[in-house]
Amino acid sequence: MTENKELIQAIIEGAQEKKAHQIVHVDMSEIESASTGDFVICTGNSTMQVDAVADSIREYVEEKLGTRPFNYDGYQNSQWIVLDYGNVYVHVFLPEFRERYRLEELWADAVVNEIEDIY
């Protein structure tokens, strides 16, 4: 398993710990113009859940892999929190913001892998 695959799996597991839903992994590794190799996108039902999912991902990834995000933003209003792990960006959205921005549709050539909700 490559380093990115391990990181992506840990991110997904951290999101699932707080019942994030509609989790997708967007693989952009074959797209030259993409700013990163991968996105992981998920949804929380409230600002409290968006906050909790982002915190869970950060804590889980650090505990499992010893990796912290380079940067993060969005905790001020918790409508859309992004975690920057370098080659992997994590986006945790409220439903209406995810619907508005539709990040998984921006790159038509990307491979979008939907992760089944576990609850």
PDB file of N, CA, C and O in Angstrom, residues 8-18 23 56-57 60 64 118:
ATOM      1  N   ILE A   8      -5.202   7.967   2.740  1.00  0.00           N
ATOM      2  CA  ILE A   8      -6.602   8.050   2.323  1.00  0.00           C
ATOM      3  C   ILE A   8      -7.458   7.099   3.153  1.00  0.00           C
ATOM      4  O   ILE A   8      -8.541   7.466   3.617  1.00  0.00           O
ATOM      5  N   GLN A   9      -6.977   5.892   3.372  1.00  0.00           N
ATOM      6  CA  GLN A   9      -7.739   4.926   4.174  1.00  0.00           C
ATOM      7  C   GLN A   9      -7.922   5.430   5.607  1.00  0.00           C
ATOM      8  O   GLN A   9      -9.000   5.328   6.179  1.00  0.00           O
ATOM      9  N   ALA A  10      -6.868   6.006   6.192  1.00  0.00           N
ATOM     10  CA  ALA A  10      -6.965   6.541   7.555  1.00  0.00           C
ATOM     11  C   ALA A  10      -7.933   7.722   7.607  1.00  0.00           C
ATOM     12  O   ALA A  10      -8.707   7.865   8.562  1.00  0.00           O
ATOM     13  N   ILE A  11      -7.921   8.560   6.582  1.00  0.00           N
ATOM     14  CA  ILE A  11      -8.855   9.697   6.516  1.00  0.00           C
ATOM     15  C   ILE A  11     -10.293   9.187   6.475  1.00  0.00           C
ATOM     16  O   ILE A  11     -11.161   9.675   7.208  1.00  0.00           O
ATOM     17  N   ILE A  12     -10.551   8.197   5.634  1.00  0.00           N
ATOM     18  CA  ILE A  12     -11.898   7.628   5.520  1.00  0.00           C
ATOM     19  C   ILE A  12     -12.335   7.033   6.848  1.00  0.00           C
ATOM     20  O   ILE A  12     -13.458   7.270   7.316  1.00  0.00           O
ATOM     21  N   GLU A  13     -11.465   6.273   7.488  1.00  0.00           N
ATOM     22  CA  GLU A  13     -11.800   5.661   8.780  1.00  0.00           C
ATOM     23  C   GLU A  13     -12.055   6.726   9.846  1.00  0.00           C
ATOM     24  O   GLU A  13     -12.983   6.603  10.648  1.00  0.00           O
ATOM     25  N   GLY A  14     -11.262   7.783   9.853  1.00  0.00           N
ATOM     26  CA  GLY A  14     -11.471   8.872  10.804  1.00  0.00           C
ATOM     27  C   GLY A  14     -12.800   9.565  10.583  1.00  0.00           C
ATOM     28  O   GLY A  14     -13.501   9.926  11.533  1.00  0.00           O
ATOM     29  N   ALA A  15     -13.188   9.732   9.317  1.00  0.00           N
ATOM     30  CA  ALA A  15     -14.482  10.342   9.001  1.00  0.00           C
ATOM     31  C   ALA A  15     -15.625   9.427   9.433  1.00  0.00           C
ATOM     32  O   ALA A  15     -16.635   9.882   9.983  1.00  0.00           O
ATOM     33  N   GLN A  16     -15.459   8.129   9.213  1.00  0.00           N
ATOM     34  CA  GLN A  16     -16.498   7.175   9.585  1.00  0.00           C
ATOM     35  C   GLN A  16     -16.689   7.095  11.093  1.00  0.00           C
ATOM     36  O   GLN A  16     -17.787   6.798  11.559  1.00  0.00           O
ATOM     37  N   GLU A  17     -15.649   7.383  11.859  1.00  0.00           N
ATOM     38  CA  GLU A  17     -15.748   7.364  13.326  1.00  0.00           C
ATOM     39  C   GLU A  17     -16.846   8.311  13.827  1.00  0.00           C
ATOM     40  O   GLU A  17     -17.457   8.063  14.853  1.00  0.00           O
ATOM     41  N   LYS A  18     -17.061   9.409  13.104  1.00  0.00           N
ATOM     42  CA  LYS A  18     -18.078  10.392  13.498  1.00  0.00           C
ATOM     43  C   LYS A  18     -19.265  10.397  12.544  1.00  0.00           C
ATOM     44  O   LYS A  18     -19.987  11.374  12.414  1.00  0.00           O
ATOM     45  N   ILE A  23     -19.159   9.750   1.610  1.00  0.00           N
ATOM     46  CA  ILE A  23     -17.708   9.871   1.486  1.00  0.00           C
ATOM     47  C   ILE A  23     -17.300   9.435   0.080  1.00  0.00           C
ATOM     48  O   ILE A  23     -17.718   8.389  -0.401  1.00  0.00           O
ATOM     49  N   SER A  56     -11.958  14.425  14.151  1.00  0.00           N
ATOM     50  CA  SER A  56     -11.747  12.980  14.184  1.00  0.00           C
ATOM     51  C   SER A  56     -10.718  12.559  13.137  1.00  0.00           C
ATOM     52  O   SER A  56      -9.833  11.740  13.419  1.00  0.00           O
ATOM     53  N   ILE A  57     -10.806  13.113  11.952  1.00  0.00           N
ATOM     54  CA  ILE A  57      -9.842  12.796  10.898  1.00  0.00           C
ATOM     55  C   ILE A  57      -8.445  13.201  11.335  1.00  0.00           C
ATOM     56  O   ILE A  57      -7.494  12.411  11.239  1.00  0.00           O
ATOM     57  N   TYR A  60      -7.304  10.842  14.202  1.00  0.00           N
ATOM     58  CA  TYR A  60      -7.138   9.461  13.756  1.00  0.00           C
ATOM     59  C   TYR A  60      -5.876   9.313  12.900  1.00  0.00           C
ATOM     60  O   TYR A  60      -5.102   8.380  13.078  1.00  0.00           O
ATOM     61  N   LYS A  64      -2.754   7.080  13.947  1.00  0.00           N
ATOM     62  CA  LYS A  64      -2.450   5.890  13.152  1.00  0.00           C
ATOM     63  C   LYS A  64      -1.155   6.026  12.349  1.00  0.00           C
ATOM     64  O   LYS A  64      -0.395   5.067  12.236  1.00  0.00           O
ATOM     65  N   ILE A 118     -21.442   3.471   6.559  1.00  0.00           N
ATOM     66  CA  ILE A 118     -21.356   2.288   7.415  1.00  0.00           C
ATOM     67  C   ILE A 118     -22.448   2.219   8.463  1.00  0.00           C
ATOM     68  O   ILE A 118     -22.467   1.304   9.271  1.00  0.00           O
TER      69      ILE A 118
END
